């Protein structure tokens, strides 16, 4: 029997390490304890998987106090000891309704043991490429697959590889962009933490295809666990001769290095990333020349993100046709999404392109976690846009999402209910992009700041007639004039919220009201007298003593003292406090 604890960042944050320590202090009989990464069911962490031959028993929301019961099951096989912890059939559908390629080993193998990766067909695709295929044949397989960059742009992977292959130069670089900067996105982190050798194998295949001798992983410094596990994986692969000189006895040699980046969002743009790699401030370069001709240290270079590389070895082993058979005409294969927000089952979801937003949010994600109605979903992070509830049947592919005004992006999917203010949501993302602008071009540096100032005024009830039209004008000017993708896409959250939720902007400006009741400056809290039970809970939670009243008698709120923090509203158990 194997007892495996999920120790991705989400599992550790929920207490997985303490669960493991408690289990190791128990009498487990013949069972052995090991770790794995994130299976994707982040909302159920900590997760403990018990393997008995081919049988898997998954335990969820495990605490250190459950260790004795698990240990007793390990010794006696009495299922009643752990029955209350076993994942429900409904929650299990979160995984069974997915199609996993990039995440196929995540949460299954031990990321710290190369032997488990090799036992799961690891490095077979690399060996096949080096011993049976020419670089041109590898590129052709990737071309047939239709694999497009999963970092957001959706550019054909084979085209970038081929361009770097054909560029002249004795030294070439293959670079992985693991600087995952979108708020709410954690796909790349999970892959590196859970299956680092898949990234290494995909990169080595890419390096062989373009003729690169050097591979570099640019990973954000805020991912210490990912860096630690990747460093260990590189050391293990090097020890086995999979990284280094004459790999698998062939003429192909390639080394690996890791660069911990400073976490600037603009480094998602490949030339800004290269600048950062070279030790400069992350700012985009003018193109052309493109990195394929002159990139890292002015040498031919190719950049793809983690998820793109995670698909490569599967494609080589299963054929480009198998990957292309999934998805739509314009978008092939699967895509990983980090589903967060007001949804019951948050976590990592990998589905074939062609599924709908409804399939992900309601079928896999389980729908809204409160009794409020679904309102919108933000796709593509700060560079994306909001898609309203009446477009829930939108197909997930690059073309269909682009038609809504949103983008696929790296895969962030933030679900919102009717309690979300769409003007406030636009302000949140503009605040992010304005701060993350590198400042190189005026349109982005100044334009996003002016837009943010306008949104701040509107959410404070200080909007004026013509603000919406001026916002739209600024959006299109920034899109047309910005140097790189950060500025060109920064207006998307504003444009889509104006397009689909213009009435909310008008209510903020004309009526000085926030329809969602979320903008504190436009909200007033009141107590409904006949609903108030006089429990005093609201008064005890008020930080400024703005609520008065005696026990078992209706209370009142002093609006002059009230700071509109909402603690009274959230603490009331009788629905006696309303926002107006």
Coordinates of C-alpha atoms in Angstrom, one line a residue:
X1 CA 0.0 0.0 0.0
X2 CA 1.2 3.5 -0.9
X3 CA -0.2 6.6 0.9
X4 CA 0.4 9.6 -1.3
X5 CA 0.0 13.2 0.0
X6 CA -0.7 16.0 -2.5
X7 CA 2.0 18.6 -1.9
X8 CA 1.6 21.2 -4.5
X9 CA 1.5 24.8 -3.3
X10 CA -2.2 24.6 -2.8
X11 CA -2.0 21.4 -0.8
X12 CA 0.8 22.7 1.4
X13 CA -1.1 26.0 2.0
X14 CA -4.0 23.9 3.2
X15 CA -1.9 21.8 5.6
X16 CA -0.6 18.8 3.6
X17 CA 2.8 18.9 5.2
X18 CA 1.3 18.6 8.7
X19 CA -0.8 15.7 7.5
X20 CA 2.3 13.9 6.2
X21 CA 4.1 14.5 9.5
X22 CA 1.2 13.1 11.5
X23 CA 1.0 10.0 9.3
X24 CA 4.7 9.4 9.7
X25 CA 4.2 9.3 13.4
X26 CA 1.6 6.6 13.1
X27 CA 1.9 2.8 12.9
X28 CA 1.1 2.3 9.2
X29 CA 2.0 -1.4 9.0
X30 CA 3.5 -2.2 5.6
X31 CA 2.2 1.1 4.0
X32 CA 4.8 3.6 2.8
X33 CA 4.2 7.4 2.5
X34 CA 5.3 9.5 -0.4
X35 CA 4.3 12.8 -2.0
X36 CA 2.9 14.0 -5.3
X37 CA 2.0 17.4 -6.8
X38 CA -1.4 19.0 -7.4
X39 CA -4.1 16.8 -9.0
X40 CA -6.1 20.0 -9.8
X41 CA -8.8 19.6 -7.2
X42 CA -7.6 22.6 -5.2
X43 CA -10.9 23.2 -3.5
X44 CA -10.6 19.8 -1.7
X45 CA -7.0 20.1 -0.4
X46 CA -5.3 18.5 1.5
X47 CA -5.8 15.3 -0.6
X48 CA -4.4 11.9 0.4
X49 CA -4.5 9.1 -2.2
X50 CA -4.2 5.5 -1.1
X51 CA -3.0 3.0 -3.7
X52 CA -3.5 -0.7 -3.3
X53 CA -2.4 -2.3 -6.5
X54 CA -4.7 -0.8 -9.2
X55 CA -7.2 0.4 -6.7
X56 CA -7.2 4.1 -5.7
X57 CA -9.0 5.5 -2.7
X58 CA -9.0 9.3 -2.7
X59 CA -9.4 11.1 0.6
X60 CA -10.2 14.9 0.7
X61 CA -10.0 17.7 3.2
X62 CA -7.8 15.6 5.3
X63 CA -6.4 17.0 8.6
X64 CA -3.7 15.8 10.9
X65 CA -6.4 14.6 13.3
X66 CA -7.4 12.1 10.6
X67 CA -4.0 10.4 10.6
X68 CA -4.9 7.8 13.2
X69 CA -8.0 6.7 11.2
X70 CA -5.9 6.4 8.0
X71 CA -3.2 4.4 9.8
X72 CA -5.9 2.1 11.2
X73 CA -7.2 1.5 7.7
X74 CA -3.7 0.8 6.5
X75 CA -3.4 -1.9 9.1
X76 CA -6.9 -3.4 9.2
X77 CA -8.4 -2.5 5.7
X78 CA -11.6 -1.4 7.6
X79 CA -13.0 1.1 5.1
X80 CA -15.4 2.5 7.8
X81 CA -12.4 4.2 9.4
X82 CA -12.0 6.6 6.5
X83 CA -15.4 6.5 4.8
X84 CA -16.2 10.1 5.7
X85 CA -13.1 11.3 4.0
X86 CA -13.6 9.6 0.6
X87 CA -14.2 11.9 -2.3
X88 CA -17.9 12.1 -3.4
X89 CA -19.0 10.8 -6.8
X90 CA -20.0 14.3 -7.6
X91 CA -16.6 15.8 -6.8
X92 CA -14.9 13.0 -8.6
X93 CA -16.6 14.1 -11.8
X94 CA -14.3 17.2 -11.7
X95 CA -11.5 14.9 -13.0
X96 CA -13.5 12.3 -15.0
X97 CA -15.0 14.9 -17.3
X98 CA -11.5 16.2 -18.2
X99 CA -9.1 15.1 -21.0
X100 CA -5.6 15.4 -19.6
X101 CA -2.5 15.7 -21.7
X102 CA -0.4 18.5 -20.3
X103 CA -1.5 17.5 -16.8
X104 CA -1.5 13.8 -17.4
X105 CA 1.0 13.0 -14.7
X106 CA 0.3 15.8 -12.3
X107 CA -0.9 14.6 -8.9
X108 CA 0.0 11.0 -9.8
X109 CA 3.8 10.7 -9.8
X110 CA 6.3 11.9 -7.2
X111 CA 7.9 15.1 -8.8
X112 CA 11.1 14.5 -6.8
X113 CA 11.8 11.0 -8.2
X114 CA 12.9 10.7 -11.8
X115 CA 12.4 6.9 -11.6
X116 CA 8.6 7.4 -11.3
X117 CA 8.6 9.7 -14.4
X118 CA 10.6 7.1 -16.4
X119 CA 8.2 4.3 -15.3
X120 CA 5.4 6.5 -16.7
X121 CA 6.9 6.5 -20.2
X122 CA 9.1 9.5 -19.4
X123 CA 11.9 10.5 -21.8
X124 CA 10.7 7.9 -24.4
X125 CA 9.6 10.7 -26.7
X126 CA 13.1 12.3 -26.4
X127 CA 14.8 9.1 -27.2
X128 CA 12.6 8.5 -30.2
X129 CA 13.4 12.0 -31.5
X130 CA 17.2 11.7 -31.1
X131 CA 17.5 8.1 -32.4
X132 CA 14.7 7.9 -35.0
X133 CA 13.7 11.3 -36.2
X134 CA 15.5 14.2 -37.9
X135 CA 14.9 17.8 -36.5
X136 CA 12.8 18.5 -39.6
X137 CA 10.6 15.4 -39.0
X138 CA 10.0 16.5 -35.4
X139 CA 8.9 20.0 -36.6
X140 CA 6.6 18.3 -39.1
X141 CA 4.9 16.2 -36.4
X142 CA 4.4 19.4 -34.4
X143 CA 3.0 21.1 -37.5
X144 CA 0.5 18.2 -38.1
X145 CA -0.6 18.4 -34.5
X146 CA -1.7 22.0 -34.8
X147 CA -0.1 22.9 -31.4
X148 CA -0.3 26.6 -30.8
X149 CA 1.4 28.6 -28.1
X150 CA -0.4 28.2 -24.8
X151 CA 1.0 31.3 -23.3
X152 CA -1.7 33.5 -24.8
X153 CA -0.9 34.5 -28.4
X154 CA -1.8 31.1 -29.9
X155 CA 1.0 31.3 -32.5
X156 CA 1.8 28.0 -34.3
X157 CA 4.6 26.3 -32.4
X158 CA 6.0 24.6 -35.5
X159 CA 6.4 27.9 -37.3
X160 CA 8.5 29.4 -34.4
X161 CA 10.6 26.3 -34.2
X162 CA 11.2 26.2 -38.0
X163 CA 12.1 29.9 -38.1
X164 CA 14.8 29.3 -35.3
X165 CA 15.9 26.1 -37.1
X166 CA 16.5 28.0 -40.3
X167 CA 18.3 30.9 -38.7
X168 CA 22.1 31.0 -39.1
X169 CA 24.2 30.8 -36.0
X170 CA 26.5 28.5 -34.2
X171 CA 24.9 29.1 -30.9
X172 CA 21.1 28.9 -30.3
X173 CA 18.9 29.1 -27.2
X174 CA 15.6 27.5 -26.3
X175 CA 13.8 29.4 -23.6
X176 CA 10.8 28.5 -21.5
X177 CA 8.6 31.4 -20.3
X178 CA 7.4 30.3 -16.8
X179 CA 6.9 33.8 -15.6
X180 CA 3.2 33.3 -15.0
X181 CA 1.9 36.8 -14.2
X182 CA -1.9 36.7 -14.7
X183 CA -3.9 37.2 -11.4
X184 CA -5.7 33.9 -10.9
X185 CA -3.5 31.8 -13.1
X186 CA -1.5 28.9 -11.7
X187 CA -1.3 26.3 -14.5
X188 CA 2.5 26.6 -15.2
X189 CA 3.3 26.5 -11.5
X190 CA 1.3 23.3 -11.1
X191 CA 3.0 21.6 -14.0
X192 CA 6.5 22.5 -12.7
X193 CA 5.7 21.5 -9.1
X194 CA 4.0 18.3 -10.1
X195 CA 5.8 17.0 -13.2
X196 CA 9.0 19.0 -13.9
X197 CA 10.5 16.3 -16.1
X198 CA 7.7 16.7 -18.6
X199 CA 8.8 20.3 -19.1
X200 CA 12.5 19.2 -19.4
X201 CA 11.6 16.5 -22.0
X202 CA 9.5 18.9 -24.0
X203 CA 12.3 21.5 -24.0
X204 CA 15.0 19.0 -25.0
X205 CA 12.8 17.9 -27.9
X206 CA 12.4 21.6 -28.9
X207 CA 16.1 22.2 -28.5
X208 CA 16.9 19.3 -30.8
X209 CA 14.4 20.5 -33.3
X210 CA 15.8 24.1 -33.6
X211 CA 19.5 23.1 -33.1
X212 CA 19.9 24.7 -29.7
X213 CA 22.7 23.8 -27.3
X214 CA 21.3 25.8 -24.3
X215 CA 18.0 25.6 -22.6
X216 CA 16.9 28.3 -20.2
X217 CA 13.8 28.3 -17.9
X218 CA 12.7 31.8 -16.9
X219 CA 10.5 31.2 -13.8
X220 CA 9.1 33.8 -11.5
X221 CA 10.9 34.1 -8.1
X222 CA 7.5 33.9 -6.3
X223 CA 7.4 30.2 -7.2
X224 CA 10.1 28.8 -4.7
X225 CA 8.7 25.3 -4.7
X226 CA 8.5 25.1 -8.4
X227 CA 12.2 26.2 -8.6
X228 CA 13.3 23.8 -6.0
X229 CA 11.6 20.8 -7.7
X230 CA 12.9 21.9 -11.2
X231 CA 16.4 22.2 -9.8
X232 CA 16.2 18.7 -8.4
X233 CA 14.8 17.3 -11.7
X234 CA 17.6 18.9 -13.7
X235 CA 20.2 17.5 -11.4
X236 CA 18.7 14.0 -11.6
X237 CA 18.4 14.2 -15.4
X238 CA 22.0 15.4 -15.7
X239 CA 23.2 12.5 -13.5
X240 CA 21.5 10.0 -15.8
X241 CA 23.0 11.6 -18.9
X242 CA 19.6 13.0 -20.2
X243 CA 20.9 16.5 -19.9
X244 CA 24.4 17.4 -21.0
X245 CA 26.8 16.0 -23.6
X246 CA 25.9 13.3 -26.2
X247 CA 22.4 12.6 -24.8
X248 CA 21.4 8.9 -25.3
X249 CA 24.8 8.4 -27.0
X250 CA 23.9 10.7 -29.9
X251 CA 25.6 13.9 -31.2
X252 CA 23.0 16.1 -29.5
X253 CA 24.2 18.0 -26.4
X254 CA 22.2 20.5 -24.4
X255 CA 22.6 22.1 -21.0
X256 CA 19.9 23.6 -18.7
X257 CA 19.8 26.7 -16.5
X258 CA 17.2 28.4 -14.4
X259 CA 16.7 32.1 -14.1
X260 CA 14.5 33.4 -11.3
X261 CA 12.7 36.5 -12.6
X262 CA 11.5 39.5 -10.7
X263 CA 7.9 38.8 -11.5
X264 CA 7.2 41.7 -13.9
X265 CA 4.0 41.1 -15.9
X266 CA 5.5 42.7 -19.0
X267 CA 8.1 39.8 -19.2
X268 CA 5.3 37.7 -20.6
X269 CA 6.2 39.5 -23.8
X270 CA 9.1 37.5 -25.2
X271 CA 11.6 40.3 -26.0
X272 CA 11.0 41.9 -22.5
X273 CA 11.7 38.5 -21.1
X274 CA 15.0 38.3 -23.1
X275 CA 16.0 41.7 -21.8
X276 CA 15.4 40.5 -18.2
X277 CA 17.4 37.3 -18.9
X278 CA 20.3 39.5 -20.0
X279 CA 20.2 41.4 -16.7
X280 CA 18.4 44.5 -18.0
X281 CA 15.1 46.0 -17.0
X282 CA 12.3 44.0 -18.6
X283 CA 11.2 46.2 -21.5
X284 CA 10.1 45.0 -25.0
X285 CA 12.3 45.4 -28.0
X286 CA 11.2 46.7 -31.3
X287 CA 10.5 43.9 -33.8
X288 CA 11.9 43.0 -36.3
X289 CA 14.4 41.4 -35.7
X290 CA 12.4 38.6 -34.1
X291 CA 13.9 36.4 -31.4
X292 CA 14.2 33.5 -34.0
X293 CA 16.8 35.6 -35.8
X294 CA 18.3 37.7 -32.9
X295 CA 17.1 36.9 -29.4
X296 CA 19.0 36.0 -26.3
X297 CA 22.5 37.6 -26.5
X298 CA 21.6 38.4 -30.1
X299 CA 21.6 34.7 -31.0
X300 CA 18.7 32.8 -32.6
X301 CA 16.3 31.9 -29.9
X302 CA 12.9 30.3 -29.4
X303 CA 10.4 31.0 -26.5
X304 CA 7.4 28.9 -25.6
X305 CA 5.6 28.6 -22.3
X306 CA 5.4 25.7 -19.9
X307 CA 2.0 24.3 -21.1
X308 CA 3.2 24.3 -24.7
X309 CA 6.3 22.2 -23.8
X310 CA 4.2 19.9 -21.6
X311 CA 2.2 18.8 -24.7
X312 CA 5.3 18.0 -26.9
X313 CA 6.3 14.6 -25.6
X314 CA 2.7 13.3 -25.8
X315 CA 2.4 14.5 -29.4
X316 CA 5.7 12.7 -30.3
X317 CA 4.6 9.5 -28.7
X318 CA 1.0 9.5 -30.0
X319 CA 1.4 11.3 -33.3
X320 CA 0.4 14.8 -34.5
X321 CA -2.8 13.4 -35.9
X322 CA -4.0 12.2 -32.4
X323 CA -3.6 15.7 -31.0
X324 CA -5.2 17.4 -34.0
X325 CA -8.2 15.1 -33.7
X326 CA -9.1 16.9 -30.5
X327 CA -10.4 20.5 -30.6
X328 CA -11.9 22.6 -33.4
X329 CA -10.8 23.4 -37.0
X330 CA -8.8 26.5 -35.9
X331 CA -7.8 25.4 -32.4
X332 CA -6.3 21.9 -31.9
X333 CA -5.7 19.8 -28.8
X334 CA -6.6 20.5 -25.2
X335 CA -6.2 23.6 -23.0
X336 CA -5.6 24.0 -19.3
X337 CA -7.6 26.6 -17.3
X338 CA -7.2 27.8 -13.8
X339 CA -10.8 28.1 -12.7
X340 CA -11.3 30.5 -9.8
X341 CA -13.8 32.9 -8.3
X342 CA -17.4 32.3 -7.3
X343 CA -17.5 28.7 -8.5
X344 CA -18.0 25.6 -6.4
X345 CA -15.1 23.5 -7.7
X346 CA -12.0 25.7 -8.3
X347 CA -8.8 24.3 -9.6
X348 CA -7.1 23.1 -12.7
X349 CA -9.2 22.0 -15.7
X350 CA -7.9 20.5 -18.9
X351 CA -10.5 20.1 -21.7
X352 CA -10.4 19.6 -25.5
X353 CA -10.9 22.9 -27.4
X354 CA -14.4 23.1 -28.6
X355 CA -16.1 22.6 -25.3
X356 CA -18.2 25.6 -24.1
X357 CA -17.8 27.9 -21.2
X358 CA -20.9 26.3 -19.7
X359 CA -19.2 22.9 -19.8
X360 CA -16.3 24.2 -17.7
X361 CA -18.2 26.4 -15.3
X362 CA -21.3 24.4 -14.6
X363 CA -20.6 20.8 -15.7
X364 CA -17.0 20.5 -14.4
X365 CA -16.9 23.4 -12.0
X366 CA -20.3 22.7 -10.4
X367 CA -21.8 26.1 -11.0
X368 CA -22.1 28.9 -8.5
X369 CA -21.0 28.3 -4.9
X370 CA -23.6 30.7 -3.5
X371 CA -27.3 31.2 -4.2
X372 CA -26.4 34.1 -6.5
X373 CA -26.8 33.9 -10.3
X374 CA -23.9 33.6 -12.7
X375 CA -23.1 37.0 -14.1
X376 CA -19.9 36.8 -16.2
X377 CA -16.5 35.2 -16.6
X378 CA -13.2 37.0 -17.1
X379 CA -11.1 35.2 -19.7
X380 CA -7.4 35.9 -20.3
X381 CA -6.5 37.8 -17.1
X382 CA -5.7 41.5 -17.3
X383 CA -5.2 41.2 -21.1
X384 CA -8.6 39.5 -21.5
X385 CA -12.2 40.5 -21.2
X386 CA -15.5 39.8 -19.5
X387 CA -18.0 37.4 -21.2
X388 CA -21.6 37.8 -19.9
X389 CA -24.0 35.1 -18.8
X390 CA -26.0 35.2 -22.0
X391 CA -22.9 34.1 -23.9
X392 CA -22.2 31.1 -21.7
X393 CA -22.5 28.7 -24.7
X394 CA -19.5 30.4 -26.3
X395 CA -17.1 27.7 -27.7
X396 CA -13.7 27.7 -26.2
X397 CA -11.2 28.3 -29.1
X398 CA -9.1 31.2 -30.1
X399 CA -11.5 32.5 -32.8
X400 CA -14.7 32.2 -30.8
X401 CA -13.3 33.8 -27.6
X402 CA -11.7 36.6 -29.7
X403 CA -15.0 37.4 -31.2
X404 CA -16.4 38.2 -27.8
X405 CA -13.7 40.7 -27.1
X406 CA -11.9 38.4 -24.7
X407 CA -8.9 36.2 -25.4
X408 CA -7.8 32.7 -24.4
X409 CA -4.7 34.1 -22.7
X410 CA -2.7 31.7 -20.6
X411 CA -5.9 30.1 -19.2
X412 CA -7.1 32.2 -16.3
X413 CA -10.9 31.9 -15.8
X414 CA -12.4 34.0 -13.1
X415 CA -16.1 33.3 -12.5
X416 CA -18.3 36.1 -11.2
X417 CA -21.8 36.2 -9.8
X418 CA -24.4 39.0 -9.6
X419 CA -22.7 40.4 -6.5
X420 CA -19.7 41.5 -8.7
X421 CA -19.5 45.1 -9.9
X422 CA -18.3 45.1 -13.5
X423 CA -17.0 48.6 -13.3
X424 CA -15.0 47.6 -10.2
X425 CA -13.7 44.5 -12.0
X426 CA -12.4 46.6 -14.9
X427 CA -10.8 49.0 -12.4
X428 CA -9.1 46.0 -10.6
X429 CA -7.5 44.8 -13.9
X430 CA -6.6 48.4 -15.0
X431 CA -4.9 49.0 -11.6
X432 CA -2.8 45.9 -12.3
X433 CA -1.8 46.7 -15.8
X434 CA -1.1 50.4 -15.0
X435 CA 1.3 49.3 -12.3
X436 CA 2.9 46.6 -14.5
X437 CA 3.5 48.9 -17.5
X438 CA 7.2 49.1 -18.1
X439 CA 6.8 52.7 -19.1
X440 CA 8.6 52.5 -22.4
X441 CA 5.8 53.8 -24.6
X442 CA 3.6 56.8 -23.7
X443 CA 0.3 55.2 -24.8
X444 CA 0.6 52.5 -22.2
X445 CA 2.4 54.4 -19.5
X446 CA 0.1 57.4 -19.5
X447 CA -3.0 56.0 -21.1
X448 CA -3.6 53.2 -18.6
X449 CA -3.1 55.7 -15.8
X450 CA -5.7 58.1 -17.2
X451 CA -8.2 55.3 -17.7
X452 CA -7.6 54.1 -14.1
X453 CA -8.2 57.6 -12.7
X454 CA -11.5 57.8 -14.6
X455 CA -12.6 54.4 -13.3
X456 CA -11.7 55.3 -9.8
X457 CA -13.8 58.5 -10.1
X458 CA -16.8 56.5 -11.5
X459 CA -16.7 54.0 -8.7
X460 CA -16.6 56.8 -6.1
X461 CA -19.7 58.4 -7.6
X462 CA -17.8 61.2 -9.2
X463 CA -18.3 60.2 -12.8
X464 CA -19.6 62.7 -15.3
X465 CA -21.4 62.7 -18.6
X466 CA -19.1 61.7 -21.5
X467 CA -16.8 59.5 -19.3
X468 CA -17.9 56.3 -21.1
X469 CA -17.2 57.7 -24.5
X470 CA -13.9 59.1 -23.4
X471 CA -12.9 55.7 -21.9
X472 CA -13.7 54.0 -25.2
X473 CA -11.7 56.6 -27.1
X474 CA -8.7 56.1 -24.8
X475 CA -9.0 52.3 -25.2
X476 CA -8.7 52.4 -29.0
X477 CA -5.9 54.9 -28.9
X478 CA -3.9 52.8 -26.5
X479 CA -4.6 49.6 -28.5
X480 CA -3.3 51.3 -31.7
X481 CA -0.3 53.0 -30.2
X482 CA 1.1 50.7 -27.6
X483 CA 4.4 49.0 -28.4
X484 CA 3.8 45.5 -27.0
X485 CA 1.0 43.1 -26.1
X486 CA 0.6 44.5 -22.5
X487 CA -0.6 47.9 -23.7
X488 CA -2.4 46.6 -26.8
X489 CA -4.6 44.3 -24.6
X490 CA -4.8 46.4 -21.4
X491 CA -8.1 48.1 -22.6
X492 CA -9.9 44.7 -23.1
X493 CA -11.5 44.5 -19.6
X494 CA -12.8 48.0 -20.0
X495 CA -14.1 47.6 -23.5
X496 CA -15.9 44.3 -22.8
X497 CA -17.5 45.6 -19.6
X498 CA -18.7 48.7 -21.4
X499 CA -20.0 46.6 -24.3
X500 CA -21.9 44.1 -22.2
X501 CA -22.6 46.0 -18.9
X502 CA -22.9 49.6 -20.1
X503 CA -26.0 50.0 -17.9
X504 CA -23.8 49.5 -14.8
X505 CA -21.5 52.3 -15.9
X506 CA -24.5 54.6 -16.5
X507 CA -25.9 53.7 -13.1
X508 CA -22.6 54.7 -11.4
X509 CA -22.5 58.0 -13.3
X510 CA -26.1 59.1 -13.6
X511 CA -27.6 57.6 -10.5
X512 CA -24.6 57.5 -8.2
X513 CA -25.5 53.8 -7.5
X514 CA -23.6 50.5 -7.8
X515 CA -26.2 47.9 -8.9
X516 CA -24.1 45.1 -7.5
X517 CA -23.7 46.9 -4.1
X518 CA -20.0 46.4 -4.2
X519 CA -18.6 50.0 -4.5
X520 CA -18.4 51.1 -0.9
X521 CA -18.6 54.8 -1.7
X522 CA -22.0 54.2 -3.3
X523 CA -23.4 51.9 -0.8
X524 CA -25.4 52.6 2.4
X525 CA -26.1 49.9 5.0
X526 CA -29.5 49.8 6.7
X527 CA -31.1 47.5 9.2
X528 CA -34.6 46.2 8.5
X529 CA -36.4 46.6 11.8
X530 CA -38.9 43.7 11.6
X531 CA -36.1 41.3 10.6
X532 CA -33.6 42.3 13.3
X533 CA -33.6 39.9 16.3
X534 CA -31.4 42.0 18.5
X535 CA -28.6 39.3 18.6
X536 CA -25.9 42.1 18.8
X537 CA -23.6 40.2 16.4
X538 CA -23.5 43.1 14.0
X539 CA -22.6 45.6 16.7
X540 CA -19.9 43.3 18.1
X541 CA -18.3 43.0 14.6
X542 CA -18.5 46.8 13.8
X543 CA -15.0 48.2 14.1
X544 CA -16.1 51.8 14.6
X545 CA -19.1 51.2 17.0
X546 CA -21.6 52.6 14.5
X547 CA -24.3 50.2 15.5
X548 CA -26.4 50.6 18.6
X549 CA -29.3 48.8 20.2
X550 CA -30.1 46.5 23.1
X551 CA -30.3 42.8 23.3
X552 CA -33.5 41.3 21.6
X553 CA -34.4 44.7 20.2
X554 CA -33.9 46.1 16.7
X555 CA -30.6 47.9 16.1
X556 CA -29.7 51.0 14.1
X557 CA -26.7 52.1 12.1
X558 CA -25.3 55.6 12.4
X559 CA -24.5 56.4 8.8
X560 CA -22.2 59.3 9.9
X561 CA -20.0 56.8 11.7
X562 CA -20.3 53.9 9.3
X563 CA -17.1 53.3 7.2
X564 CA -19.0 50.9 4.9
X565 CA -16.6 47.9 5.6
X566 CA -19.5 45.4 5.2
X567 CA -18.7 43.4 8.4
X568 CA -22.2 43.9 9.7
X569 CA -23.7 42.7 6.4
X570 CA -21.6 39.6 6.3
X571 CA -22.1 38.7 10.0
X572 CA -25.9 39.1 10.1
X573 CA -27.5 35.6 10.1
X574 CA -31.1 36.8 9.6
X575 CA -30.8 38.9 6.5
X576 CA -31.7 42.0 8.5
X577 CA -29.0 44.2 7.0
X578 CA -29.3 45.4 3.4
X579 CA -27.1 47.4 1.0
X580 CA -28.8 50.3 -0.8

